[in-house]
Coordinates of C-alpha atoms in Angstrom, one line a residue:
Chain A
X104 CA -35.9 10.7 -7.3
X105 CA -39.2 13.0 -7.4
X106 CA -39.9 14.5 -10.8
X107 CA -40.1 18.3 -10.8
X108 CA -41.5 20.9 -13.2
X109 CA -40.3 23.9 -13.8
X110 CA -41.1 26.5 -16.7
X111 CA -39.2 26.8 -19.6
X112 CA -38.5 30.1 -20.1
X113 CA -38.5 33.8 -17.8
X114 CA -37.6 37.0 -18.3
X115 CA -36.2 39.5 -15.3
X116 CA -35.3 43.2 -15.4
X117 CA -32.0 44.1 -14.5
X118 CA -32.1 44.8 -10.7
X119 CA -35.4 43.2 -9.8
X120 CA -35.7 40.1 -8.1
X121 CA -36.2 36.7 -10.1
X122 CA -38.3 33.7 -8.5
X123 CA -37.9 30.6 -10.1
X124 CA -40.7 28.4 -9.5
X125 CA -40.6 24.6 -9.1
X126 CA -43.2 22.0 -8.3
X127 CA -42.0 18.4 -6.7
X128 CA -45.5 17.1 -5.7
X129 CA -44.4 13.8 -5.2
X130 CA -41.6 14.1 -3.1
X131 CA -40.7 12.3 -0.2
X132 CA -39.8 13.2 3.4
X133 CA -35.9 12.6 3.3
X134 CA -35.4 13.9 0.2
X135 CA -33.6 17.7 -0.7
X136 CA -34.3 20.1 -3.0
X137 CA -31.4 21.5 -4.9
X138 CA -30.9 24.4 -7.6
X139 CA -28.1 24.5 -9.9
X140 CA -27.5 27.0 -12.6
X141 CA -25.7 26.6 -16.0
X142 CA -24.7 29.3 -18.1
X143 CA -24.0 29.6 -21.5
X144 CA -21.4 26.6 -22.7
X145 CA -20.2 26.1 -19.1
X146 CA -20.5 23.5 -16.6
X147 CA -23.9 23.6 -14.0
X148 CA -22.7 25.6 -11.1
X149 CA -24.2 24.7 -7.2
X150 CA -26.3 27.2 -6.2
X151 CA -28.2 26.4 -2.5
X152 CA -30.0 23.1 -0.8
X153 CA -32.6 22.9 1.3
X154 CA -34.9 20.1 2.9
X155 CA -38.0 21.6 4.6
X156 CA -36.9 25.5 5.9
X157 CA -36.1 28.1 4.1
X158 CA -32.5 28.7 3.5
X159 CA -30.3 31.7 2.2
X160 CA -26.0 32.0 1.2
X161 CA -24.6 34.7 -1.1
X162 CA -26.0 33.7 -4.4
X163 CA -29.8 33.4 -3.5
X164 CA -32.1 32.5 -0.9
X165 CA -34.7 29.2 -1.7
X166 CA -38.3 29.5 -0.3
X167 CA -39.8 25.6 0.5
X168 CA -43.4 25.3 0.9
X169 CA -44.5 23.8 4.1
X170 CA -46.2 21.0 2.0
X171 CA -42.6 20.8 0.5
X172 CA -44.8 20.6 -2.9
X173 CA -43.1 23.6 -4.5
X174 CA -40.1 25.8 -3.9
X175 CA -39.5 29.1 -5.2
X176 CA -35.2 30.5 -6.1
X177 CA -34.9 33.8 -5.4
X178 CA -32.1 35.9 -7.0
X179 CA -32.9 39.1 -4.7
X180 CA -31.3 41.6 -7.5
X181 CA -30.5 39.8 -10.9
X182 CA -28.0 41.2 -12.8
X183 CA -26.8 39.9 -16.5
X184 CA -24.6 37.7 -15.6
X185 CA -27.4 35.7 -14.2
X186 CA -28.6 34.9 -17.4
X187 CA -28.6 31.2 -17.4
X188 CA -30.5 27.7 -17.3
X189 CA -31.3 27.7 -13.8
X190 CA -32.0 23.6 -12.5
X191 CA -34.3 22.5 -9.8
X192 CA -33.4 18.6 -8.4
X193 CA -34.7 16.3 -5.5
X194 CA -32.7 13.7 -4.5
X195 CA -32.1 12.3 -1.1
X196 CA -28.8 13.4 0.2
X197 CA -25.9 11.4 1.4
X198 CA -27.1 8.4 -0.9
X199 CA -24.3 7.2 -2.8
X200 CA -26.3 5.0 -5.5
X201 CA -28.5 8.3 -5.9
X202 CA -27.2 10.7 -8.8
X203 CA -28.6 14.0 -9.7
X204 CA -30.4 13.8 -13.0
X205 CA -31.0 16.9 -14.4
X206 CA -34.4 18.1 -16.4
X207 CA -34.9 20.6 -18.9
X208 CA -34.9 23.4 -16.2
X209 CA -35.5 27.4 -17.2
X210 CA -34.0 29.2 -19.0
X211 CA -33.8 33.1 -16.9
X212 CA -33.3 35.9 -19.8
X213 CA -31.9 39.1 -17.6
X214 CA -32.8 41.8 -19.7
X215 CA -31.3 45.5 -19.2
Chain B
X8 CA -13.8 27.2 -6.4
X9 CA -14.0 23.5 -7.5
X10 CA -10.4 22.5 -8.7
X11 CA -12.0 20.2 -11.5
X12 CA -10.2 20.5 -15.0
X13 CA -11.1 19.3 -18.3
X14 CA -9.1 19.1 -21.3
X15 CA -8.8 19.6 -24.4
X16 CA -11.7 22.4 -23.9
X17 CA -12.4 22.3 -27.6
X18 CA -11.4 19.0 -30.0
X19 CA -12.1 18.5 -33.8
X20 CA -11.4 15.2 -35.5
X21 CA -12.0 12.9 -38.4
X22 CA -14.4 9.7 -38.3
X23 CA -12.3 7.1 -36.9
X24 CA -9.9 8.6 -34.7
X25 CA -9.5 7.4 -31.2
X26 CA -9.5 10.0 -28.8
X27 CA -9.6 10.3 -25.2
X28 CA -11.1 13.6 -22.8
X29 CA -9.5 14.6 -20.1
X30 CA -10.7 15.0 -16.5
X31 CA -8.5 15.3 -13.1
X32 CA -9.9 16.8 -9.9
X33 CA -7.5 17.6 -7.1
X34 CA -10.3 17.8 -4.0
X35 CA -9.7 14.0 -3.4
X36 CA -13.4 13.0 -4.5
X37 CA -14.5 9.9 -4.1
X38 CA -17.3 10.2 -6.8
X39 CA -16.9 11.3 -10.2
X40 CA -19.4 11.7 -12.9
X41 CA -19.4 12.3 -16.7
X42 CA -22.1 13.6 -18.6
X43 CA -23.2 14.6 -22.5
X44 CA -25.0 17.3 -23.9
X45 CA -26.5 18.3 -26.9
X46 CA -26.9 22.3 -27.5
X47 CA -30.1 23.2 -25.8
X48 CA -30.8 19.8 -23.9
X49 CA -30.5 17.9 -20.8
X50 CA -27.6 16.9 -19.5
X51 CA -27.6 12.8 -19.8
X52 CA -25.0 10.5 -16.9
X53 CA -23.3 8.4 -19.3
X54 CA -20.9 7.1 -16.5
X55 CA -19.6 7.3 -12.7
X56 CA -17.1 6.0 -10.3
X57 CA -17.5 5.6 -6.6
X58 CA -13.5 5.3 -6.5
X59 CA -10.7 3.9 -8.1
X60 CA -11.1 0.7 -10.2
X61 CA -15.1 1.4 -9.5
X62 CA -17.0 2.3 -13.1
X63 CA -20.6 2.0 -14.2
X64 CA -22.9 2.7 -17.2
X65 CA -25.3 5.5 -16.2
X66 CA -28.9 6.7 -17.9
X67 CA -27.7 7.2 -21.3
X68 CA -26.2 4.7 -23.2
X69 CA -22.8 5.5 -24.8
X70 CA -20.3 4.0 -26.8
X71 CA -17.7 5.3 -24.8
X72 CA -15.9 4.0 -22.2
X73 CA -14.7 5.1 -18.6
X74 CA -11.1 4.0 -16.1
X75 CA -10.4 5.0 -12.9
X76 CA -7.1 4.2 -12.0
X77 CA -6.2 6.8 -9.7
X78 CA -8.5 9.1 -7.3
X79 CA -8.5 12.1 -9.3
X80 CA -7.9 10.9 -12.6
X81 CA -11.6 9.8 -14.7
X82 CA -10.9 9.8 -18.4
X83 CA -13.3 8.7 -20.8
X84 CA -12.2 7.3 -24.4
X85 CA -13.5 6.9 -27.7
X86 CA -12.1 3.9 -29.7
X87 CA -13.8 5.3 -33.2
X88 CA -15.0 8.4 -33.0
X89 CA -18.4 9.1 -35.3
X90 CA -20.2 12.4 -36.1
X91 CA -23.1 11.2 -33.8
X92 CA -20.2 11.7 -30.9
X93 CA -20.4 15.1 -31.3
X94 CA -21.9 17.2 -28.6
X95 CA -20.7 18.6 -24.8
X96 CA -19.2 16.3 -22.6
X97 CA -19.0 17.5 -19.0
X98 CA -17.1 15.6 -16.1
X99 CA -18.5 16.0 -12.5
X100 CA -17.0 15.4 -8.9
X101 CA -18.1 15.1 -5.0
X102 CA -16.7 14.0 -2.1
X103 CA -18.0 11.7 0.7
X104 CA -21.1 13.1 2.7
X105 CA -20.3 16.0 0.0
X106 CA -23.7 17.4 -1.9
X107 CA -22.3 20.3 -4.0
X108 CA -21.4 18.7 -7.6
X109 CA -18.5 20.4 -9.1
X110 CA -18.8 20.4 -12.7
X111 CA -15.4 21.1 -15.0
X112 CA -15.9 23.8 -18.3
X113 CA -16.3 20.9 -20.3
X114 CA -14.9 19.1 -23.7
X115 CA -16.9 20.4 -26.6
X116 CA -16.5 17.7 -29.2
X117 CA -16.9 17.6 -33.0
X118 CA -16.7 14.0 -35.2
X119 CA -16.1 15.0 -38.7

């Protein structure tokens, strides 16, 4: 699977939009990019998937570059709750020897 | 909602003490996936199962071990539980051509 990079930490105000940023340079034309979020003591929740367009559902909308080099997770209006480590994953889909490994992600602060 | 349950939720034991965590899923996933971790860090695959009597060793090594006797049964068993057991352990499911992961709320373990 392509390594990503994402930033550690972010903070967002309460009712603004938060873009998480993630870099996959080095990944490869059959291979997804997928965003999971984990809050607080919980299990990672699924958030959305995409492979090269854009793509939106009720919890966010995910921005791929056309070079598919970087992606971008948009919460449109965060709200505490979204406080969480927020995961960004390539893998190719459908590949049943392929699991998702899961980096150190970022960690969204919501603040009031 | 994932129908993915883990249990006990929270365990505390002596050094010694053979103990087994809980995981059933009632979607009728093929794939099932445990993972550990530590407060603050990655999520490591210590094991999966493509389907029943299917089990493998994943990134992390553990000392623990893994059945799968029955499609939505994947418990995973300590023979002698030490204090370097201690951490989250979170059990995972999908089904075929399924991408979402449902993740379980997790055992959080402590080896006294």
């Amino acid at each position: 699977d392509a390594k990503t990079t994402q930033p550690p930490s972010m903070d967002c105000a309460e009712g603004r939009a938060a873009n998480l940023p993630c870099n996959h340079s080095t990944i490869s034309g059959n291979e997804y990019v997928y965003w999971y979020r984990q809050i607080h003591s919980q299990g990672p929740q699924y958030i959305i998937h995409g492979l090269k367009n854009n793509e939106t559902n009720e919890m966010a909308s995910l921005i791929i570059t056309e070079d598919r080099k970087s992606s971008t997770l948009i919460l449109p209006h965060a709200t505490l709750r979204d406080t969480a480590v927020y995961y960004c994953i390539v893998r190719v889909a459908n590949n049943a020897g392929n699991m998702l490994t899961f980096g150190g992600g970022t960690r969204l602060m919501v603040k009031p | 909602e994932a129908d993915i349950y883990q249990t006990p939720r929270y365990l505390v034991i002596g050094t010694g003490k053979k103990i087994t965590l809980e995981c059933s899923q009632t979607m009728g996933h093929d794939k099932m996936y445990w993972y550990q971790q530590d407060p603050g860090m990655e999520l490591h695959l210590i094991h999966y199962s493509y389907g029943v009597n299917s089990t493998e060793k994943g990134d992390l090594s553990s000392e623990s071990t893994v059945s799968r006797i029955r499609t939505e049964h994947f418990p995973l068993t300590l023979e002698s539980a030490r204090p370097s057991h201690t951490s989250q352990y979170l059990c995972a499911s999908r089904g075929q051509g399924n991408e979402k992961l449902f993740f379980g709320s997790g055992t959080q373990l402590s080896v006294l």
